[in-house]
Every structure is written in structure tokens, then in C-alpha cells.
Short mmCIF file of C-alpha atoms and ligand atoms in Angstrom, two decimals:
data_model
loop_
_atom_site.label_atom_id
_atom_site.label_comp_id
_atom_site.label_asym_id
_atom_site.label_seq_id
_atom_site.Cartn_x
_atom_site.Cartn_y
_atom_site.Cartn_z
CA UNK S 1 -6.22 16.00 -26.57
CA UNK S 2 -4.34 16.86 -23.71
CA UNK S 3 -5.05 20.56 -22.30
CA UNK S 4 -1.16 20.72 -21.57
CA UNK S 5 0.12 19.78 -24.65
CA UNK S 6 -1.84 22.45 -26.28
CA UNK S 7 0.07 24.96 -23.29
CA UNK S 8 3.32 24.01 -23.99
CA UNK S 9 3.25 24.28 -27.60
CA UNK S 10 1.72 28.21 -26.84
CA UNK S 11 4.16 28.98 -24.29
CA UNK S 12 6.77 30.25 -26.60
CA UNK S 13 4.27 33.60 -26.33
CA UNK S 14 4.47 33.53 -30.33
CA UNK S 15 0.95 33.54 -32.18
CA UNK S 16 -0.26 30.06 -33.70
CA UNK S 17 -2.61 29.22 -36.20
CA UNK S 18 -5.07 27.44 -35.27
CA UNK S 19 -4.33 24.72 -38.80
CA UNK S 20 -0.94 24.68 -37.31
CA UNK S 21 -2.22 23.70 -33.71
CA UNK S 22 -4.36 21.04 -34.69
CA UNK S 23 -1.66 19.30 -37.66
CA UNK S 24 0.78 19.48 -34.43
CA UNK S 25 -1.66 17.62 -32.10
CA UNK S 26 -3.63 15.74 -35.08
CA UNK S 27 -7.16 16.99 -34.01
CA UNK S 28 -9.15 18.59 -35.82
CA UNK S 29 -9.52 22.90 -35.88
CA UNK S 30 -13.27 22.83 -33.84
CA UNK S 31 -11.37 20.71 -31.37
CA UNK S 32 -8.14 23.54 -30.59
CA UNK S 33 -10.94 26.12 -30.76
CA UNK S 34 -13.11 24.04 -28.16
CA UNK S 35 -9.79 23.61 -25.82
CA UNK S 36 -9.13 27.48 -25.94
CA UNK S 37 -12.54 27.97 -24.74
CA UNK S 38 -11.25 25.55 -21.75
CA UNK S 39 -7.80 27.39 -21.32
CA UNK S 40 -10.20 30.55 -21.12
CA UNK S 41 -12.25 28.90 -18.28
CA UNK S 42 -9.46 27.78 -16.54
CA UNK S 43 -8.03 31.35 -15.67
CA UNK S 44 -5.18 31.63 -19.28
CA UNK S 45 -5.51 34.76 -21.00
CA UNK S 46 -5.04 33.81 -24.52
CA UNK S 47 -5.91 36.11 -27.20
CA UNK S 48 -7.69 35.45 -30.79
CA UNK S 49 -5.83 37.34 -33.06
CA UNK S 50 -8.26 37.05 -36.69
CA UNK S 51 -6.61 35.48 -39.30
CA UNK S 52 -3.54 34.66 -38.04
CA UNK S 53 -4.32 32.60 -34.68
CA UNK S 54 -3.88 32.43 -30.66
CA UNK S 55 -1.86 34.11 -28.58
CA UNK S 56 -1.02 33.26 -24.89
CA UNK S 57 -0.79 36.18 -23.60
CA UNK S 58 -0.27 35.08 -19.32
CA UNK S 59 3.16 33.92 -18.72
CA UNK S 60 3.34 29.79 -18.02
CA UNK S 61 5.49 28.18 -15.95
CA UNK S 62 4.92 24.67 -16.99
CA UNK S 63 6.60 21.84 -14.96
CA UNK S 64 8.76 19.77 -16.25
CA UNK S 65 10.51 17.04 -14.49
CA UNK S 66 14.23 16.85 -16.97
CA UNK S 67 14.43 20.66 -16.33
CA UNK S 68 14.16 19.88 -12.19
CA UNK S 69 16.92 17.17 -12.37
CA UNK S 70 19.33 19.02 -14.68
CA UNK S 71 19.60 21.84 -12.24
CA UNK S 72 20.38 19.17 -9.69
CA UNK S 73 24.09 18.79 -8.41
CA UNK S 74 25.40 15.68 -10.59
CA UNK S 75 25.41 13.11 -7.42
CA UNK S 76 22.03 14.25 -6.15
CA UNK S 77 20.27 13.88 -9.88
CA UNK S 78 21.19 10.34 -9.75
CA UNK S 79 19.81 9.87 -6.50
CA UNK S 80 15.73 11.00 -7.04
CA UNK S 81 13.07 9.36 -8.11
CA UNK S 82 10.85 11.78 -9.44
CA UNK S 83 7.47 12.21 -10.15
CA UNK S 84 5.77 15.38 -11.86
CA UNK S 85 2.30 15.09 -11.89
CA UNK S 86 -0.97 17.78 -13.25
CA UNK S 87 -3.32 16.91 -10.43
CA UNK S 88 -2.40 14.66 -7.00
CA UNK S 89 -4.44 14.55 -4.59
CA UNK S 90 -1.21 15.76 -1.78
CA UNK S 91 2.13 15.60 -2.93
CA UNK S 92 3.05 13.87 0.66
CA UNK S 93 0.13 11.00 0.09
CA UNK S 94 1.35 10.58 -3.29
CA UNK S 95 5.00 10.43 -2.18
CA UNK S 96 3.81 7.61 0.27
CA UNK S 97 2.08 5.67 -2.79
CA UNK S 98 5.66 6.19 -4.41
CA UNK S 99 7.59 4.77 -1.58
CA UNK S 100 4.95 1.43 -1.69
CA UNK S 101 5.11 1.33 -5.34
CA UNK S 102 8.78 1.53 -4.86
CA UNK S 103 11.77 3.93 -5.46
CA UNK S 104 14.30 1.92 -6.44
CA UNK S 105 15.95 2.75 -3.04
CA UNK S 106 16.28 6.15 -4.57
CA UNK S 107 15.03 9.28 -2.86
CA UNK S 108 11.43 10.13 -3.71
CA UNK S 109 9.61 13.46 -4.49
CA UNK S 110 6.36 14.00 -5.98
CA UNK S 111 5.55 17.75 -7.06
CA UNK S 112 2.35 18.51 -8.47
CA UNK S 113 0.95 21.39 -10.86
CA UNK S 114 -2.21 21.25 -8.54
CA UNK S 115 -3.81 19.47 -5.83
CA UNK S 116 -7.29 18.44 -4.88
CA UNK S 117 -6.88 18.23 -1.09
CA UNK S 118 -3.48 19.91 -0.05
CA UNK S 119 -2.81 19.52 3.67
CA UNK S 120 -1.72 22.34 6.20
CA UNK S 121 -0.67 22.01 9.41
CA UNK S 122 -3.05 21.23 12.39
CA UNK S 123 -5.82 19.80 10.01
CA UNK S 124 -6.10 23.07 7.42
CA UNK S 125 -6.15 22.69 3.97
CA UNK S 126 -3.62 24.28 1.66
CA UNK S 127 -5.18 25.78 -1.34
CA UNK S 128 -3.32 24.78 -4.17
CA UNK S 129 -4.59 26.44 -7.48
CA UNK S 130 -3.28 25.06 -10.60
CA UNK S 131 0.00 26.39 -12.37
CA UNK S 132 0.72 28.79 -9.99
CA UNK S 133 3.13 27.33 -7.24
CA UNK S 134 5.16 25.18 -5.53
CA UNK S 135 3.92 21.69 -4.31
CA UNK S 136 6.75 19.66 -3.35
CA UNK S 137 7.74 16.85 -0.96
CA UNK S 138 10.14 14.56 0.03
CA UNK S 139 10.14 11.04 1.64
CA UNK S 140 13.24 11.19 4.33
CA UNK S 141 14.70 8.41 6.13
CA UNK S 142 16.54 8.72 9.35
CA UNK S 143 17.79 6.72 12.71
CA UNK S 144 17.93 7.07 15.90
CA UNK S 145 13.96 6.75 17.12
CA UNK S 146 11.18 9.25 16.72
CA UNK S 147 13.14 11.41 19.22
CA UNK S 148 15.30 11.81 16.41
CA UNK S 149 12.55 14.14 14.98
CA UNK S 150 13.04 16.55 17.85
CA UNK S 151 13.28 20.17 15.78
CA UNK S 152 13.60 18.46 12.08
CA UNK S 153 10.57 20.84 10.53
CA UNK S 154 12.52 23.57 11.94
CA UNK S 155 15.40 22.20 9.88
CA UNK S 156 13.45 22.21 7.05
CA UNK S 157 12.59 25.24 7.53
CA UNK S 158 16.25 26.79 7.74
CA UNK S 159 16.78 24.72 4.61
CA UNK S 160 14.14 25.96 2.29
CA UNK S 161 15.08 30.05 3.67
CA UNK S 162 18.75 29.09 2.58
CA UNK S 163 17.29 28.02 -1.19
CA UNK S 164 15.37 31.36 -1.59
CA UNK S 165 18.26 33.36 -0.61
CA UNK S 166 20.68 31.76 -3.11
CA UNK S 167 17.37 32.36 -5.61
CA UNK S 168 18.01 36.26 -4.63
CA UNK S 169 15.08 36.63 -2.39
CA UNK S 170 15.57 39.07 0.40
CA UNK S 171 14.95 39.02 3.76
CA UNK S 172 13.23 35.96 4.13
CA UNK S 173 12.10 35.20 7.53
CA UNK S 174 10.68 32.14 9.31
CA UNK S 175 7.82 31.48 12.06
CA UNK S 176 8.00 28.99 14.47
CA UNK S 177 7.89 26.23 14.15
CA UNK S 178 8.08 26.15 10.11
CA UNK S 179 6.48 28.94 8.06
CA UNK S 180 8.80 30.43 5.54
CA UNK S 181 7.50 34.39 5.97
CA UNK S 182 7.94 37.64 4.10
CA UNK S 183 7.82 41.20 5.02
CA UNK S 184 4.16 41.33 2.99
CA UNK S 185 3.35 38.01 5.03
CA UNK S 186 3.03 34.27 4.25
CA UNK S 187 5.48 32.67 1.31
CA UNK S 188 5.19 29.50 2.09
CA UNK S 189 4.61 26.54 4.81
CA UNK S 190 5.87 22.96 5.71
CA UNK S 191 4.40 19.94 6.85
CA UNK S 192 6.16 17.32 8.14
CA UNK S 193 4.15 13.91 8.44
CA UNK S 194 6.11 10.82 10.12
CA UNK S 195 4.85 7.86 8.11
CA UNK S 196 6.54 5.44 10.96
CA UNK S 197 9.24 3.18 12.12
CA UNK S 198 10.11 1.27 9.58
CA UNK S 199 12.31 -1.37 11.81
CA UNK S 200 13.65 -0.54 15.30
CA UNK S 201 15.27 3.14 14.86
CA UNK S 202 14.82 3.92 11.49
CA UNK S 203 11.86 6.08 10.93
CA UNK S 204 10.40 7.45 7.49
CA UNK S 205 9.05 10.78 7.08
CA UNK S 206 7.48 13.04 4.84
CA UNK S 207 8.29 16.64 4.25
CA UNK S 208 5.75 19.00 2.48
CA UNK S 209 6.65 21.80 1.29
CA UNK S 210 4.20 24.73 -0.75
CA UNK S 211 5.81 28.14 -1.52
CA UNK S 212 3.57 30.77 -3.53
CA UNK S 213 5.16 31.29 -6.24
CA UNK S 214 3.32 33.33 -8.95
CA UNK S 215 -0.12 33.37 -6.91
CA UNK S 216 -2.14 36.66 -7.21
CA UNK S 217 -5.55 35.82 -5.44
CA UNK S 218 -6.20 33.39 -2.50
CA UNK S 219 -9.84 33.43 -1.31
CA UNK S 220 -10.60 31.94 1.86
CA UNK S 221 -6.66 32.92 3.31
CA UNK S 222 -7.13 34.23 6.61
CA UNK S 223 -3.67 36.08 6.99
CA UNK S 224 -1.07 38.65 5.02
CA UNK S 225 0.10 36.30 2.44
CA UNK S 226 3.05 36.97 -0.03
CA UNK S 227 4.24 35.20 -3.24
CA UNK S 228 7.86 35.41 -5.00
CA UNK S 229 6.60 36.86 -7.99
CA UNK S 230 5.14 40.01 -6.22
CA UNK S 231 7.91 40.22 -3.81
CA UNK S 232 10.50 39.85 -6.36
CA UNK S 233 8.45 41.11 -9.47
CA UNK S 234 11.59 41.67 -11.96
CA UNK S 235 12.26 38.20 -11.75
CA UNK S 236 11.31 35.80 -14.26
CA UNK S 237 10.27 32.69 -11.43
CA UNK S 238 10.34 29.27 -12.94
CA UNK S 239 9.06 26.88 -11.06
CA UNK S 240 11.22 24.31 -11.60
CA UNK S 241 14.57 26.35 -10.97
CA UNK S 242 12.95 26.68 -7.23
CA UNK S 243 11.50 23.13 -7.13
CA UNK S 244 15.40 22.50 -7.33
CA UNK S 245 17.21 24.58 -5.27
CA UNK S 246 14.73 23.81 -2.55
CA UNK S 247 15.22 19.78 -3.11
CA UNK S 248 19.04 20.13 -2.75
CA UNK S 249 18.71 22.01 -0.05
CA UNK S 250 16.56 19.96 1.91
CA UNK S 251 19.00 16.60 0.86
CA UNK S 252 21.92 18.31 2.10
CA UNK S 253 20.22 19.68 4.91
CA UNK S 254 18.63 16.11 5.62
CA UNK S 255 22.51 14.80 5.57
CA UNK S 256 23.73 17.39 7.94
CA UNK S 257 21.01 16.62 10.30
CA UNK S 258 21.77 12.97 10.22
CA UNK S 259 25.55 12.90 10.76
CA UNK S 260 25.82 16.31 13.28
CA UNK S 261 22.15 17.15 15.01
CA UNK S 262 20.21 19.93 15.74
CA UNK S 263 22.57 22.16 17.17
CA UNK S 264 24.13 23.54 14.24
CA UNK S 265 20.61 24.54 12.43
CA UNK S 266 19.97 26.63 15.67
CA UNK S 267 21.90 29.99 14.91
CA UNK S 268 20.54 30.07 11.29
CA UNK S 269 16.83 29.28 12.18
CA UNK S 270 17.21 32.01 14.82
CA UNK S 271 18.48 34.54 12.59
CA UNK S 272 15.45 34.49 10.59
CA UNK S 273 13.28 34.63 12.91
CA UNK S 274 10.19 36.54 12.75
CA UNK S 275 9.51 37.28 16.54
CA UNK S 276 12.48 37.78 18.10
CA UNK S 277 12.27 40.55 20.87
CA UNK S 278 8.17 40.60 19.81
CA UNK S 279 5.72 40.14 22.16
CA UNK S 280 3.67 37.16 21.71
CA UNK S 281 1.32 35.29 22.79
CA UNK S 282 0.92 31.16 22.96
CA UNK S 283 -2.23 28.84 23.93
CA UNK S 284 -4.96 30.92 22.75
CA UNK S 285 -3.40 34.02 24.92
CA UNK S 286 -2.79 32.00 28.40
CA UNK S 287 0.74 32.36 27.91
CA UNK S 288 2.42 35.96 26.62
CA UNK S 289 6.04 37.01 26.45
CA UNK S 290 8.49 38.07 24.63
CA UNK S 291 10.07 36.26 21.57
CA UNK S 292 13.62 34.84 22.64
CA UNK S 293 14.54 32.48 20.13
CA UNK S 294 14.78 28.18 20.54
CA UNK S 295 16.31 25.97 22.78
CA UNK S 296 18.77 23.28 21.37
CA UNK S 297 16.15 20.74 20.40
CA UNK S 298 14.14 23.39 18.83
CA UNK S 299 11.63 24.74 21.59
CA UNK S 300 10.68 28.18 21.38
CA UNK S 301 11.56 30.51 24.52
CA UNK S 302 9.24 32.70 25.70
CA UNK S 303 10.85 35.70 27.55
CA UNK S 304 7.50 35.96 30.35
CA UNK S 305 6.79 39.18 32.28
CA UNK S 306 8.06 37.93 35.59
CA UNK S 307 11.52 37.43 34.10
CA UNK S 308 11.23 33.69 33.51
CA UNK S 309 11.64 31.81 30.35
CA UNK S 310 9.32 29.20 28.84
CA UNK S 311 9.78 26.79 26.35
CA UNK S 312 7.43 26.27 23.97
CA UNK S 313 6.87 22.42 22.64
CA UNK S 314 6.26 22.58 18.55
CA UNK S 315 2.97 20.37 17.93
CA UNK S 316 -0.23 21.49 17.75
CA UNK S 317 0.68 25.14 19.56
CA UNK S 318 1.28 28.03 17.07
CA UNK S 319 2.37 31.20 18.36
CA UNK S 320 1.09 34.74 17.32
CA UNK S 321 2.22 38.28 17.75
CA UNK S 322 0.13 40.11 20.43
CA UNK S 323 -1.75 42.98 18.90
C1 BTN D 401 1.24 24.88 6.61
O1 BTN D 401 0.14 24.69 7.13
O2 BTN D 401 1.79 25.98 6.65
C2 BTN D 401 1.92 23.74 5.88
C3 BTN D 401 1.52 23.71 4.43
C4 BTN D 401 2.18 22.61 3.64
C5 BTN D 401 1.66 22.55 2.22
C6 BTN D 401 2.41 21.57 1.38
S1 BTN D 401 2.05 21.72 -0.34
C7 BTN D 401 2.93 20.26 -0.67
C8 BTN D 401 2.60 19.29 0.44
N1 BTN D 401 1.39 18.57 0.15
C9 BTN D 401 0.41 18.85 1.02
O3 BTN D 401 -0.73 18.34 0.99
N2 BTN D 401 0.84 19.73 1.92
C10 BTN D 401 2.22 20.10 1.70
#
């Protein structure tokens, strides 16, 4: 018996008996009672209530691929190929398994409800405990060369801000070159991976995306971290409702790149971001200056003490504030 199946029939927060529970799934009583035991283990508060059942008592936000395409604009829902899976490995390895498995020439997107080896930026793992957030990503196509790539995380980045705002979040703010931030600290994060040229000019990348979404507890994270459900805690977040903002956002996004540039994502990216007028500090602390905003391809400026200003190449520099 699946473990899921046995969440989504308790999900309606209603109490089930356990005869009911197993005639629904056609195992046998031991067998539901065993798999509660498992739900227990696995972090689900469910309660025993005697003689009349269970009870799930934590809120689940189970995945569900139909619910991600209907909240898709009409054109775009026509246009996916996607997968929902429990447990991927990454969601941008899996989208690359997709794309050689092939998509139908549709646009393909993998989320997961966990993953066993989540990739951050600059070789860091991204912890990705089950049923709690956002694991999402995208495989893009675009022309023009690899120059062509010039600023597109920061893109991404202005795209997935836009989402959360029309999802009511306030004052979401993003860190160069492509962490989406909060005032309590880290929502989310982006990883763009370029899988390669496919023929002369046309190049194929992947875009990661993780956003915390209900996330309570993160051992191991080394920074202020923040999650939608604690920064916007009379919301009721569904996962898929931001799986799908996010993915239209990042399609039409993808488009605007494609047909006008960079240019146009520079003014929103910059009025998000986190350090303007900071001090900062780049390369381990060799360089310091003041936060000034990006350059038209998507450098960051760095306002220096002698009056100067230096760009900053994205890659494998981050930035942070000076303390
Ligand atoms: C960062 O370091 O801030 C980027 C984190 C990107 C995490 C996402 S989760 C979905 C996708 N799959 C991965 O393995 N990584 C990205």
C-alpha cells in the first residue's frame, strides 16, 4: 500500500475508521495500523481517536499535478509536460532525463515532494525535506549563443519575486545574483544549470527553483532562513497554487527575455534588491563597497571607497553584507 494514498484519503482532516481505511485501500486493518506507525515516523501528527479511528491532525499539502495545470493560463497548460514525482533525486537531473526521454516538444518541468540530493549553487546541497516545499524546474530553450545567458538567473529571479507578490507576499526582496530573500532571511534560491548547445546558437538550460514553503526546522542551514507559511501565517499555502504562479511566470518571463533582452528585467530586479546603498563586501572581503545596483547585462556595481565603481561578474562570487 502506498503511504500517499493512505494521506490523501486523511487529508480531508475528518476522523476515519480504521475498517473504512483498509475496505478503501483493500488491505487489511494490521496493515493501516502498521502505515500510521510509518506516517508517525515520518514527522505526520495523526491522532488515534478509540473507537472511532485516525485523525490527521498536521495540515497536508499534497501535490498534485491536474491541480498545477488547471491554475495554468489556457495556452500555457497545453504547452507542459509535467511530471509530479514523491522522491527525485534533483528536479533539474530529472528534468534532463525528461527532455532525453522526450517531451513531446512540449515544455518540461519536474517538481518533486522530496529530493535525495537537491543541488545549491556553488556545489551546496539544498535540503529538501519531504512535503514541505517547493522543488521545481524548468528545461528552457533559447538562441543566440551561451552569451545569450548573460543575466538570465537574474531574470529568473525577477520572475519568481513577481509570482509571490501576485500570491500576496510582501516585500519580497532578492540577492544577487538569484536568491529570492525575506525580511526574516532566506525564502528561496535558483539554480540555473546550462545543459549545452544543442546545434549552433540554440542552447538548453535548466532552471531550479526551491522556495520554503511550509518548512519549520532546517538543521545544518547556516543563515536567517524564512518560509511563506511563517511569513504569511494566515494564509492557507498550497503548494501547487505556487508551483503555478511561479511556472507562468518564469514562461512568460522566459518569452520576454527571448524576444526583448536583459534590459527591461533591470529596473525590477533592482527594485528588490537587498543591498542597495549597503555596504558589502565581495571575494572573501578583498573587495568592499557599497551596494549600487547591476549593470545592463546583469553585473553587480560596487560603489568602492575611492569613488570608483566595480562590476561584479555573477559565477562562483557571492556577495555579503559587511558586518
Ligand atoms: C541556491 O543555492 O540558492 C539554489 C538552490 C536551488 C534549489 C532548487 S530545488 C529544485 C531544483 N533542484 C535542485 O537540485 N536544485 C534546485
Amino acid at each position: 500500500m502506498k503511504l500517499k494514498a493512505l494521506v490523501a484519503l486523511l487529508s480531508d482532516g475528518q476522523v476515519h475508521s480504521g475498517e473504512s481505511l483498509a475496505l478503501q485501500l483493500g488491505v487489511s486493518r494490521t496493515a493501516i495500523w502498521k502505515q500510521m506507525r510509518r506516517l508517525m515516523d515520518q514527522g505526520f501528527e495523526v491522532a488515534s481517536i478509540r473507537g472511532r479511528g485516525y485523525q490527521l491532525v498536521s495540515r497536508v499539502d499534497l501535490l498534485d499535478s491536474a491541480l498545477i495545470i488547471k491554475q495554468l493560463d489556457a495556452g500555457l497548460a497545453t504547452r507542459v509536460d509535467l511530471r509530479v514525482r514523491d522522491e527525485v533525486d534533483s528536479t533539474n537531473a530529472e528534468v534532463l532525463r525528461q527532455v532525453a526521454e522526450g517531451c513531446d516538444g512540449k515544455l518540461p518541468i519536474s517538481i518533486a515532494d522530496s529530493q535525495t540530493a537537491g543541488r545549491g549553487r556553488r556545489g551546496r546541497s539544498w535540503q529538501s525535506p519531504r512535503g514541505e516545499n517547493l522543488y521545481l524546474s524548468m528545461g528552457l530553450v533559447f538562441h543566440g549563443g551561451f552569451s545569450v545567458l548573460d543575466g538570465l538567473s537574474l531574470v529568473f529571479g525577477v520572475a519568481v519575486a513577481e509570482a509571490l507578490e501576485t500570491l500576496g507576499v510582501p516585500d519580497v526582496g532578492l540577492k544577487w545574483p538569484n536568491d529570492i530573500f525575506l525580511p526574516a532571511g532566506k525564502l528561496g534560491g535558483i539554480l540555473v544549470e546550462l545543459q549545452g548547445e544543442l546545434q549552433e546558437g540554440v542552447v538548453r538550460v535548466v532552471v531550479g527553483i526551491g522556495i520554503n514553503v511550509h518548512m519549520h526546522k532546517a538543521e545544518g542551514v547556516d543563515q536567517p532562513w524564512s518560509s511563506l507559511a511563517s511569513a504569511c501565517p494566515d494564509t492557507e499555502w498550497s503548494r501547487n497554487q505556487v508551483a503555478a504562479a511561479v511556472i507562468g511566470a518564469v514562461a512568460d518571463a522566459a518569452d520576454t527575455f527571448s524576444s526583448k533582452g536583459f534590459g527591461v528585467f533591470r529596473e525590477p530586479w533592482q527594485n528588490r534588491d537587498i543591498y542597495c546603498n549597503r555596504l558589502i563586501q565581495a571575494k572573501d572581503g578583498e573587495l568592499k563597497g557599497v551596494g549600487n545596483g547591476i549593470d545592463g547585462s546583469g553585473n553587480y556595481l560596487l560603489g568602492t571607497p575611492e569613488g570608483g565603481i566595480v562590476p561584479i561578474r555573477a559565477g562562483e562570487i557571492s556577495l555579503r553584507v559587511v558586518l
